mmCIF file of C-alpha atoms and ligand atoms in Angstrom:
data_model
loop_
_atom_site.group_PDB
_atom_site.id
_atom_site.type_symbol
_atom_site.label_atom_id
_atom_site.label_comp_id
_atom_site.label_asym_id
_atom_site.label_seq_id
_atom_site.Cartn_x
_atom_site.Cartn_y
_atom_site.Cartn_z
ATOM 1 C CA MET T 1 114.373 79.781 104.810
ATOM 2 C CA ALA T 2 115.526 79.008 101.250
ATOM 3 C CA VAL T 3 113.169 78.113 99.676
ATOM 4 C CA LYS T 4 113.347 73.783 97.662
ATOM 5 C CA TYR T 5 115.720 72.922 95.308
ATOM 6 C CA LEU T 6 117.497 76.414 95.455
ATOM 7 C CA ASN T 7 121.082 74.385 95.101
ATOM 8 C CA GLU T 8 119.474 71.962 92.994
ATOM 9 C CA ALA T 9 119.113 74.817 90.351
ATOM 10 C CA GLY T 10 121.649 76.379 91.413
ATOM 11 C CA GLU T 11 124.283 73.688 90.469
ATOM 12 C CA ALA T 12 121.542 73.182 86.495
ATOM 13 C CA PHE T 13 122.963 76.799 85.115
ATOM 14 C CA ALA T 14 125.760 76.641 83.417
ATOM 15 C CA PHE T 15 126.834 80.041 85.271
ATOM 16 C CA ALA T 16 130.745 79.998 85.911
ATOM 17 C CA ALA T 17 132.104 78.433 89.304
ATOM 18 C CA SER T 18 129.988 76.612 90.763
ATOM 19 C CA PRO T 19 127.829 78.785 93.781
ATOM 20 C CA VAL T 20 128.912 79.561 96.705
ATOM 21 C CA LYS T 21 126.690 81.227 98.857
ATOM 22 C CA TYR T 22 122.717 82.110 98.133
ATOM 23 C CA GLU T 23 121.562 85.419 99.421
ATOM 24 C CA ARG T 24 117.634 86.022 99.435
ATOM 25 C CA CYS T 25 116.316 89.149 97.623
ATOM 26 C CA ASP T 26 113.219 90.403 99.756
ATOM 27 C CA ILE T 27 111.997 92.959 96.733
ATOM 28 C CA GLY T 28 109.704 91.693 94.270
ATOM 29 C CA HIS T 29 105.710 90.354 95.459
ATOM 30 C CA ILE T 30 106.115 88.188 92.883
ATOM 31 C CA ASN T 31 108.731 85.368 92.922
ATOM 32 C CA ASP T 32 111.185 84.000 94.644
ATOM 33 C CA THR T 33 114.885 85.933 93.590
ATOM 34 C CA TYR T 34 118.020 84.840 95.022
ATOM 35 C CA PHE T 35 121.643 86.878 94.030
ATOM 36 C CA VAL T 36 124.026 84.008 93.967
ATOM 37 C CA ASN T 37 127.436 84.558 94.888
ATOM 38 C CA CYS T 38 129.769 82.230 92.281
ATOM 39 C CA GLY T 39 133.033 82.700 94.443
ATOM 40 C CA GLU T 40 135.682 85.840 94.130
ATOM 41 C CA GLY T 41 137.105 86.498 90.598
ATOM 42 C CA ASN T 42 133.584 84.966 88.901
ATOM 43 C CA PRO T 43 130.420 86.600 88.279
ATOM 44 C CA SER T 44 127.698 86.602 90.100
ATOM 45 C CA TYR T 45 123.882 86.098 89.002
ATOM 46 C CA LEU T 46 120.390 86.066 89.723
ATOM 47 C CA LEU T 47 118.699 82.844 90.000
ATOM 48 C CA GLN T 48 114.945 83.204 90.125
ATOM 49 C CA ARG T 49 111.834 80.567 91.383
ATOM 50 C CA VAL T 50 109.247 81.183 89.110
ATOM 51 C CA ASN T 51 105.334 81.882 90.669
ATOM 52 C CA THR T 52 103.559 79.642 88.457
ATOM 53 C CA SER T 53 100.245 80.361 90.178
ATOM 54 C CA ILE T 54 100.489 83.795 88.559
ATOM 55 C CA PHE T 55 102.672 83.022 85.940
ATOM 56 C CA LYS T 56 100.865 80.340 84.271
ATOM 57 C CA ASP T 57 103.060 79.079 80.782
ATOM 58 C CA PRO T 58 106.277 79.607 82.446
ATOM 59 C CA ILE T 59 107.507 78.290 78.995
ATOM 60 C CA LYS T 60 106.375 80.886 77.108
ATOM 61 C CA LEU T 61 106.936 83.292 79.695
ATOM 62 C CA MET T 62 111.071 82.891 78.825
ATOM 63 C CA ALA T 63 110.793 83.264 75.608
ATOM 64 C CA ASN T 64 108.953 86.530 75.672
ATOM 65 C CA ILE T 65 111.633 87.180 78.082
ATOM 66 C CA LYS T 66 114.389 85.866 75.791
ATOM 67 C CA GLY T 67 112.665 88.097 72.349
ATOM 68 C CA VAL T 68 112.688 90.935 73.716
ATOM 69 C CA THR T 69 115.741 90.985 75.093
ATOM 70 C CA ASN T 70 117.291 89.794 71.844
ATOM 71 C CA HIS T 71 115.471 92.731 70.255
ATOM 72 C CA VAL T 72 117.051 95.510 72.777
ATOM 73 C CA ALA T 73 120.433 93.915 73.051
ATOM 74 C CA LYS T 74 120.573 94.404 69.228
ATOM 75 C CA LYS T 75 119.562 97.954 69.660
ATOM 76 C CA ILE T 76 122.633 98.397 72.400
ATOM 77 C CA GLU T 77 124.567 96.966 70.308
ATOM 78 C CA ALA T 78 124.262 99.543 67.610
ATOM 79 C CA ALA T 79 124.133 102.191 69.974
ATOM 80 C CA GLY T 80 127.580 100.963 70.980
ATOM 81 C CA GLY T 81 126.203 100.366 74.580
ATOM 82 C CA ASP T 82 127.137 97.002 77.172
ATOM 83 C CA THR T 83 125.017 93.914 76.894
ATOM 84 C CA ASP T 84 126.447 92.544 79.267
ATOM 85 C CA ARG T 85 125.048 95.535 81.712
ATOM 86 C CA GLU T 86 122.271 97.426 79.394
ATOM 87 C CA VAL T 87 120.024 94.726 79.565
ATOM 88 C CA ARG T 88 119.153 91.017 81.478
ATOM 89 C CA LYS T 89 121.362 88.706 79.818
ATOM 90 C CA ILE T 90 119.420 85.140 80.516
ATOM 91 C CA VAL T 91 121.815 81.900 81.449
ATOM 92 C CA TYR T 92 121.297 79.053 80.354
ATOM 93 C CA THR T 93 120.786 75.653 82.330
ATOM 94 C CA LYS T 94 123.968 72.934 81.465
ATOM 95 C CA ASN T 95 121.515 71.172 79.051
ATOM 96 C CA GLY T 96 121.131 74.685 76.871
ATOM 97 C CA ASP T 97 117.748 75.615 78.024
ATOM 98 C CA ASP T 98 116.147 78.647 79.708
ATOM 99 C CA TYR T 99 114.690 77.095 82.774
ATOM 100 C CA PHE T 100 115.485 74.270 84.495
ATOM 101 C CA VAL T 101 112.196 72.330 85.905
ATOM 102 C CA ASP T 102 112.959 70.735 89.441
ATOM 103 C CA PRO T 103 111.469 67.521 91.258
ATOM 104 C CA ASP T 104 108.921 69.162 91.857
ATOM 105 C CA GLY T 105 107.331 70.744 88.775
ATOM 106 C CA CYS T 106 108.902 74.465 89.932
ATOM 107 C CA TYR T 107 110.604 76.995 86.843
ATOM 108 C CA TRP T 108 113.737 78.259 87.413
ATOM 109 C CA ARG T 109 115.955 81.074 85.654
ATOM 110 C CA ALA T 110 118.423 82.765 85.971
ATOM 111 C CA TYR T 111 120.525 85.839 85.015
ATOM 112 C CA LEU T 112 123.631 87.770 84.923
ATOM 113 C CA GLU T 113 123.929 90.124 87.559
ATOM 114 C CA ILE T 114 125.149 93.791 87.199
ATOM 115 C CA HIS T 115 127.726 95.187 88.891
ATOM 116 C CA ASP T 116 127.914 98.945 90.341
ATOM 117 C CA VAL T 117 124.056 100.091 89.898
ATOM 118 C CA VAL T 118 121.411 100.478 92.943
ATOM 119 C CA SER T 119 117.910 100.290 92.818
ATOM 120 C CA TYR T 120 115.650 102.760 94.441
ATOM 121 C CA ASN T 121 112.165 101.911 96.712
ATOM 122 C CA SER T 122 111.795 105.449 96.751
ATOM 123 C CA VAL T 123 113.930 109.058 95.965
ATOM 124 C CA ASP T 124 113.976 112.082 97.287
ATOM 125 C CA ASN T 125 115.784 113.279 94.568
ATOM 126 C CA PRO T 126 114.353 114.788 91.554
ATOM 127 C CA GLU T 127 117.321 114.669 89.298
ATOM 128 C CA LEU T 128 117.680 110.373 90.173
ATOM 129 C CA PHE T 129 113.579 110.156 89.303
ATOM 130 C CA TYR T 130 114.163 112.410 86.775
ATOM 131 C CA LYS T 131 117.014 110.094 85.327
ATOM 132 C CA SER T 132 114.541 106.991 85.521
ATOM 133 C CA ALA T 133 111.475 108.090 83.601
ATOM 134 C CA VAL T 134 114.125 108.571 80.673
ATOM 135 C CA ALA T 135 115.198 105.006 80.976
ATOM 136 C CA PHE T 136 111.688 103.713 80.525
ATOM 137 C CA GLY T 137 111.270 106.102 77.633
ATOM 138 C CA ARG T 138 114.257 105.428 76.657
ATOM 139 C CA PHE T 139 112.974 101.329 76.605
ATOM 140 C CA PHE T 140 110.229 102.002 75.817
ATOM 141 C CA ASN T 141 111.500 103.122 72.600
ATOM 142 C CA GLN T 142 113.676 100.484 71.494
ATOM 143 C CA LEU T 143 110.647 97.970 71.876
ATOM 144 C CA SER T 144 108.721 99.891 69.417
ATOM 145 C CA ASP T 145 109.066 98.270 66.563
ATOM 146 C CA TYR T 146 108.739 95.013 68.588
ATOM 147 C CA PRO T 147 106.572 92.314 66.934
ATOM 148 C CA ALA T 148 103.209 92.632 69.217
ATOM 149 C CA ASP T 149 101.078 89.798 68.156
ATOM 150 C CA THR T 150 104.438 87.536 68.833
ATOM 151 C CA LEU T 151 104.211 88.626 72.517
ATOM 152 C CA TYR T 152 102.461 85.829 74.697
ATOM 153 C CA GLU T 153 99.948 87.872 77.597
ATOM 154 C CA THR T 154 101.418 86.583 79.894
ATOM 155 C CA ILE T 155 98.431 87.729 82.272
ATOM 156 C CA PRO T 156 95.568 88.547 80.556
ATOM 157 C CA ASN T 157 93.756 91.681 81.175
ATOM 158 C CA PHE T 158 96.902 92.323 83.550
ATOM 159 C CA HIS T 159 96.124 96.695 83.259
ATOM 160 C CA ASN T 160 92.600 96.441 82.404
ATOM 161 C CA SER T 161 90.747 98.684 85.162
ATOM 162 C CA VAL T 162 87.312 97.197 84.645
ATOM 163 C CA SER T 163 88.196 93.218 85.216
ATOM 164 C CA ARG T 164 90.481 94.554 87.815
ATOM 165 C CA MET T 165 86.802 95.983 89.638
ATOM 166 C CA ASN T 166 84.929 93.132 89.049
ATOM 167 C CA ASP T 167 87.398 91.006 90.796
ATOM 168 C CA PHE T 168 87.468 93.494 93.569
ATOM 169 C CA LYS T 169 83.717 92.998 93.623
ATOM 170 C CA ALA T 170 83.311 89.231 93.857
ATOM 171 C CA ALA T 171 86.056 90.212 96.868
ATOM 172 C CA VAL T 172 84.313 92.206 98.368
ATOM 173 C CA ALA T 173 80.999 89.891 97.772
ATOM 174 C CA GLU T 174 83.200 86.570 98.626
ATOM 175 C CA ASP T 175 84.257 88.331 101.590
ATOM 176 C CA LYS T 176 86.364 85.124 102.302
ATOM 177 C CA MET T 177 87.877 85.808 105.271
ATOM 178 C CA GLY T 178 85.744 87.935 107.023
ATOM 179 C CA ARG T 179 87.703 91.015 106.512
ATOM 180 C CA ALA T 180 85.053 93.369 104.555
ATOM 181 C CA ALA T 181 83.917 94.164 108.111
ATOM 182 C CA GLU T 182 86.611 96.257 108.865
ATOM 183 C CA MET T 183 87.225 97.949 105.586
ATOM 184 C CA LYS T 184 83.776 98.653 105.655
ATOM 185 C CA LYS T 185 85.778 102.375 104.305
ATOM 186 C CA GLU T 186 88.086 101.899 102.334
ATOM 187 C CA ILE T 187 85.538 99.007 100.182
ATOM 188 C CA GLU T 188 82.855 101.623 99.431
ATOM 189 C CA PHE T 189 85.676 104.536 98.257
ATOM 190 C CA ALA T 190 87.547 102.377 96.028
ATOM 191 C CA LEU T 191 83.617 101.568 94.582
ATOM 192 C CA SER T 192 82.675 105.129 94.154
ATOM 193 C CA LYS T 193 85.695 104.960 91.952
ATOM 194 C CA GLU T 194 84.373 102.456 89.599
ATOM 195 C CA PRO T 195 82.937 105.156 87.103
ATOM 196 C CA GLN T 196 86.827 106.031 85.949
ATOM 197 C CA CYS T 197 88.070 102.657 85.561
ATOM 198 C CA SER T 198 86.937 102.506 81.698
ATOM 199 C CA TYR T 199 88.751 105.311 81.526
ATOM 200 C CA ILE T 200 91.617 104.401 79.405
ATOM 201 C CA LEU T 201 89.895 100.834 77.642
ATOM 202 C CA ASP T 202 87.755 103.663 75.994
ATOM 203 C CA ARG T 203 90.624 105.504 74.325
ATOM 204 C CA LEU T 204 92.398 102.632 72.996
ATOM 205 C CA ALA T 205 88.968 101.391 72.261
ATOM 206 C CA ASP T 206 88.621 104.290 69.649
ATOM 207 C CA GLY T 207 92.073 104.817 68.709
ATOM 208 C CA ARG T 208 92.103 108.527 70.616
ATOM 209 C CA CYS T 209 95.046 105.868 72.671
ATOM 210 C CA LYS T 210 97.584 103.485 71.256
ATOM 211 C CA LEU T 211 98.212 100.151 71.451
ATOM 212 C CA CYS T 212 102.185 99.926 71.603
ATOM 213 C CA VAL T 213 104.551 97.196 73.375
ATOM 214 C CA THR T 214 104.904 97.891 76.794
ATOM 215 C CA HIS T 215 106.806 96.815 80.219
ATOM 216 C CA ASN T 216 103.224 96.787 82.760
ATOM 217 C CA ASP T 217 105.481 97.274 85.810
ATOM 218 C CA THR T 218 107.829 100.445 85.830
ATOM 219 C CA LYS T 219 108.303 100.670 89.487
ATOM 220 C CA LEU T 220 111.261 103.261 90.170
ATOM 221 C CA ASN T 221 112.739 99.470 91.408
ATOM 222 C CA ASN T 222 112.598 98.300 88.069
ATOM 223 C CA VAL T 223 115.710 100.501 87.239
ATOM 224 C CA LEU T 224 118.912 99.575 87.337
ATOM 225 C CA MET T 225 120.690 102.921 88.020
ATOM 226 C CA ASP T 226 124.616 103.189 88.215
ATOM 227 C CA ALA T 227 125.955 103.625 91.421
ATOM 228 C CA ASN T 228 128.302 106.431 91.053
ATOM 229 C CA THR T 229 126.089 108.421 87.941
ATOM 230 C CA GLY T 230 122.643 107.549 89.051
ATOM 231 C CA GLU T 231 122.061 107.130 85.115
ATOM 232 C CA GLY T 232 119.467 104.807 84.331
ATOM 233 C CA VAL T 233 121.359 101.033 82.954
ATOM 234 C CA CYS T 234 118.917 98.480 82.761
ATOM 235 C CA ILE T 235 115.561 98.234 82.444
ATOM 236 C CA ILE T 236 114.882 94.931 84.974
ATOM 237 C CA ASP T 237 111.369 92.984 85.585
ATOM 238 C CA LEU T 238 110.468 91.676 82.041
ATOM 239 C CA ASP T 239 107.949 89.368 83.340
ATOM 240 C CA THR T 240 104.347 91.389 82.058
ATOM 241 C CA VAL T 241 105.825 93.062 79.030
ATOM 242 C CA MET T 242 102.660 92.943 76.619
ATOM 243 C CA PRO T 243 100.938 95.445 74.807
ATOM 244 C CA GLY T 244 100.016 97.989 76.477
ATOM 245 C CA SER T 245 98.450 101.488 76.599
ATOM 246 C CA VAL T 246 101.724 104.661 77.508
ATOM 247 C CA LEU T 247 99.387 105.532 79.926
ATOM 248 C CA TYR T 248 99.887 102.525 82.163
ATOM 249 C CA ASP T 249 103.847 102.495 82.129
ATOM 250 C CA PHE T 250 103.788 107.053 83.260
ATOM 251 C CA GLY T 251 100.974 106.134 85.992
ATOM 252 C CA ASP T 252 102.798 103.016 87.710
ATOM 253 C CA ALA T 253 106.038 105.102 87.624
ATOM 254 C CA ILE T 254 104.214 108.068 88.804
ATOM 255 C CA ARG T 255 102.315 105.715 91.486
ATOM 256 C CA PHE T 256 105.510 104.478 92.908
ATOM 257 C CA GLY T 257 108.110 107.488 92.265
ATOM 258 C CA ALA T 258 106.066 110.131 93.087
ATOM 259 C CA SER T 259 104.345 109.597 96.051
ATOM 260 C CA SER T 260 105.965 110.675 99.212
ATOM 261 C CA ALA T 261 106.077 107.857 101.040
ATOM 262 C CA ALA T 262 106.815 103.823 100.659
ATOM 263 C CA GLU T 263 103.771 102.080 99.265
ATOM 264 C CA ASP T 264 103.640 100.414 102.495
ATOM 265 C CA GLU T 265 104.479 103.410 104.771
ATOM 266 C CA THR T 266 101.250 103.368 107.464
ATOM 267 C CA ASP T 267 101.530 106.988 108.678
ATOM 268 C CA LEU T 268 98.909 107.744 106.054
ATOM 269 C CA THR T 269 100.009 111.625 107.177
ATOM 270 C CA LYS T 270 103.156 111.390 105.160
ATOM 271 C CA VAL T 271 101.319 109.884 102.092
ATOM 272 C CA TYR T 272 100.404 111.643 98.954
ATOM 273 C CA MET T 273 101.206 112.931 95.422
ATOM 274 C CA ASP T 274 104.592 115.110 95.201
ATOM 275 C CA LEU T 275 103.250 117.602 92.228
ATOM 276 C CA GLU T 276 107.325 118.414 91.827
ATOM 277 C CA MET T 277 108.398 114.646 91.563
ATOM 278 C CA PHE T 278 105.226 114.120 88.810
ATOM 279 C CA GLU T 279 106.687 117.139 86.711
ATOM 280 C CA THR T 280 110.248 116.279 87.088
ATOM 281 C CA TYR T 281 108.720 112.590 85.553
ATOM 282 C CA VAL T 282 106.859 113.963 83.020
ATOM 283 C CA ARG T 283 109.546 116.119 82.160
ATOM 284 C CA GLY T 284 111.597 112.970 81.541
ATOM 285 C CA PHE T 285 109.178 110.427 79.716
ATOM 286 C CA VAL T 286 107.679 113.072 77.271
ATOM 287 C CA GLY T 287 111.000 114.136 76.810
ATOM 288 C CA GLU T 288 111.967 110.702 75.479
ATOM 289 C CA LEU T 289 108.726 110.365 74.218
ATOM 290 C CA HIS T 290 107.814 113.176 72.303
ATOM 291 C CA ASP T 291 107.140 112.463 68.990
ATOM 292 C CA SER T 292 105.446 109.034 69.837
ATOM 293 C CA MET T 293 102.526 110.412 71.641
ATOM 294 C CA THR T 294 99.694 111.511 71.108
ATOM 295 C CA GLU T 295 98.218 114.919 72.102
ATOM 296 C CA GLU T 296 95.333 112.778 73.929
ATOM 297 C CA GLU T 297 98.195 110.136 75.122
ATOM 298 C CA ILE T 298 100.073 113.174 77.166
ATOM 299 C CA LEU T 299 96.650 114.609 78.208
ATOM 300 C CA SER T 300 95.654 112.261 79.883
ATOM 301 C CA LEU T 301 98.924 111.352 81.933
ATOM 302 C CA PRO T 302 97.578 112.138 84.754
ATOM 303 C CA MET T 303 94.625 109.931 85.053
ATOM 304 C CA GLY T 304 96.936 107.032 83.469
ATOM 305 C CA ALA T 305 98.654 107.605 87.422
ATOM 306 C CA TYR T 306 95.402 108.153 88.715
ATOM 307 C CA LEU T 307 93.997 104.399 87.530
ATOM 308 C CA MET T 308 97.213 102.979 87.714
ATOM 309 C CA THR T 309 96.859 103.378 91.613
ATOM 310 C CA LEU T 310 93.504 102.489 91.912
ATOM 311 C CA GLU T 311 94.570 99.823 90.373
ATOM 312 C CA THR T 312 96.788 98.701 92.371
ATOM 313 C CA GLY T 313 94.870 99.709 95.063
ATOM 314 C CA ILE T 314 92.073 97.355 94.791
ATOM 315 C CA ARG T 315 94.786 94.822 93.466
ATOM 316 C CA PHE T 316 95.668 94.888 97.500
ATOM 317 C CA LEU T 317 92.645 95.124 99.165
ATOM 318 C CA GLY T 318 91.250 92.163 97.217
ATOM 319 C CA ASP T 319 93.822 90.057 98.498
ATOM 320 C CA TYR T 320 93.930 90.671 101.827
ATOM 321 C CA LEU T 321 89.882 89.982 101.571
ATOM 322 C CA ASN T 322 90.787 86.918 98.796
ATOM 323 C CA GLY T 323 93.381 85.458 102.418
ATOM 324 C CA ASP T 324 96.831 87.175 101.039
ATOM 325 C CA VAL T 325 97.323 84.797 98.559
ATOM 326 C CA TYR T 326 98.762 86.690 95.353
ATOM 327 C CA PHE T 327 101.514 89.172 97.034
ATOM 328 C CA HIS T 328 104.078 87.940 99.294
ATOM 329 C CA ILE T 329 103.301 89.379 102.235
ATOM 330 C CA HIS T 330 105.961 90.208 105.368
ATOM 331 C CA TYR T 331 103.200 90.636 108.048
ATOM 332 C CA PRO T 332 99.552 89.446 108.463
ATOM 333 C CA GLU T 333 98.263 93.094 107.364
ATOM 334 C CA HIS T 334 100.780 94.298 104.589
ATOM 335 C CA ASN T 335 98.395 94.022 101.634
ATOM 336 C CA ARG T 336 96.105 95.883 104.251
ATOM 337 C CA ASP T 337 98.374 98.935 105.345
ATOM 338 C CA ARG T 338 99.487 99.229 101.088
ATOM 339 C CA ALA T 339 96.023 99.348 100.169
ATOM 340 C CA ARG T 340 95.114 101.605 102.404
ATOM 341 C CA ASN T 341 98.499 103.714 101.098
ATOM 342 C CA GLN T 342 97.279 103.511 97.898
ATOM 343 C CA LEU T 343 93.862 104.887 98.364
ATOM 344 C CA LYS T 344 95.252 107.622 100.507
ATOM 345 C CA LEU T 345 97.489 108.109 97.056
ATOM 346 C CA ILE T 346 93.931 107.968 95.497
ATOM 347 C CA ALA T 347 92.010 110.610 97.341
ATOM 348 C CA ASP T 348 94.877 113.627 96.812
ATOM 349 C CA MET T 349 95.307 113.224 93.650
ATOM 350 C CA ASP T 350 90.683 113.681 93.736
ATOM 351 C CA GLU T 351 92.126 117.201 95.327
ATOM 352 C CA LYS T 352 95.323 117.446 92.659
ATOM 353 C CA MET T 353 94.161 116.370 89.132
ATOM 354 C CA PRO T 354 94.052 119.726 87.871
ATOM 355 C CA GLN T 355 97.221 120.789 88.458
ATOM 356 C CA MET T 356 98.102 117.819 87.409
ATOM 357 C CA ILE T 357 96.502 118.659 84.269
ATOM 358 C CA GLU T 358 98.227 122.008 84.110
ATOM 359 C CA ILE T 359 101.213 120.765 84.088
ATOM 360 C CA VAL T 360 101.416 118.135 81.406
ATOM 361 C CA LYS T 361 99.843 120.560 79.324
ATOM 362 C CA LYS T 362 103.189 122.416 79.473
ATOM 363 C CA TYR T 363 105.011 119.950 77.618
ATOM 364 C CA LEU T 364 102.573 118.836 74.872
HETATM 365 C C1 LIG O 401 104.590 93.553 91.666
HETATM 366 O O1 LIG O 401 106.323 91.320 91.847
HETATM 367 P P1 LIG O 401 106.803 93.031 91.934
HETATM 368 O O2 LIG O 401 107.068 94.036 92.927
HETATM 369 O O3 LIG O 401 107.180 93.577 90.220
HETATM 370 C C2 LIG O 401 102.886 93.030 90.879
HETATM 371 C C3 LIG O 401 102.849 94.505 89.851
HETATM 372 C C4 LIG O 401 102.295 95.362 91.242
HETATM 373 C C5 LIG O 401 103.456 95.278 92.559
HETATM 374 C C6 LIG O 401 103.025 96.055 93.256
HETATM 375 C C7 LIG O 401 103.221 90.625 88.014
HETATM 376 O O4 LIG O 401 105.414 94.126 91.523
HETATM 377 O O5 LIG O 401 101.463 94.794 88.996
HETATM 378 O O6 LIG O 401 102.377 96.501 90.650
HETATM 379 O O7 LIG O 401 103.742 94.007 92.583
HETATM 380 N N1 LIG O 401 103.515 91.988 89.712
HETATM 381 C C8 LIG O 401 102.227 91.395 88.781
HETATM 382 O O8 LIG O 401 104.065 96.803 94.543
HETATM 383 O O9 LIG O 401 101.267 91.233 89.311
HETATM 384 MG MG1 LIG O 402 107.154 92.319 88.628
#
C-alpha cells in the first residue's frame, strides 16, 4: 500500500511532467522510497519520505547532502565527467525548496534517477566487487578536502561500537518483547565480544587512525554500476556522510559484499567470509586510497570488517528485542534472522582473522 500523501509529494516537486506511475523500492531498511515515472520521453525520479524518527533533523540532513553533492559535482566537472550520472542530483520543489513537508509533517525529497545502471545485493563476480571498491575509494578521495566541521552529525555515535554495545545491553536488560530467552545463545556470543568494541575508537583517539569524511553505509547496493560495463557510476545513500574512520567504510562494505550470502540468508551453513572477495576488495580500495591511509589503518582493515559486522549484528538483534522499531522488516522474524546471519559471519571471522591479516599485509 502506498504511503499517505505520495501523490501530493509527487506533485510538489519540479519534475519534467506530472508523475504517471509510482513504484515502491524495497531495498533500503530506513526511508520509504519510490521510483517515479513521468511518462514517455521524460526523465524519471526517485521520491523519498525521510524517516524522521531516525533522522531527527531533515533540514540539516538535506543541507549535508546539498553540500556533499555540490562538492562531488565540482570534482566530476573538473574531471570532464557527467554530473547527471556520477553524483546524486537533488530535484527541488516547485517552490525551490530541497524538501516538501506533507500535511502530517513528513519530509519528502527527490533525486534525478540514473539510467542504465544496476545495483547488487550480492555478487559472486570478483571483478564487479573490485569495481565497487574502486568506486567507494574514489568517493572517499573526492571528499578528502570537504570541510568536515560543516557537516551535521545526522545520527550521533553512528559507528561508535562501544555505545552500540551499550544500547544492545540495554535492550537485553529491558527485554521488552520477552524475546531474550529465545536468543540466549546469540546474546551471550555477542556480549563476549565487548572487549573488542573500542578498537577503532582507541586508534582515532591517539591518532593512529585519522578522522575523515566517510560515507558510513558502504553496502554494495549503495553503488550504482553501469549496466553494460560494470564500472561504478554513482555512490548513493548519502544520509550518513559524516566524519568517521576509513575502517568504517571498508568494514561495512566487507560485511555486506564479501559475505558468501545475503544479509538475511537463513541457512547459516551458506554464510561465511569469502577470503577471495575480501582480498579483491582490499586490492581495489587500498589501490585507490594507499597514499591517504596510515600503515596502522591498512593493518586494521580486518578489524574494521569485524567491528562493522558485530555492530550490525547487535543492532539487528537489539531491534528484534526492542520490537522491530528501527529497521524495516519484511516478515516478523526478519531482524532475528539478520542478526543470526551477522553473528555467524563474526564467528567465521574469528577463525579467519590470521588469514585476513596476512592478506592486508601484502598491500602495505
Ligand atoms: C540501514 O537503509 P539502508 O539499508 O541503507 C542502516 C545501516 C545498516 C544497514 C544494514 C541509517 O541501511 O546502518 O548497516 O541498514 N542505515 C541506517 O543493512 O541506520
Ligand atoms: Mg542507508
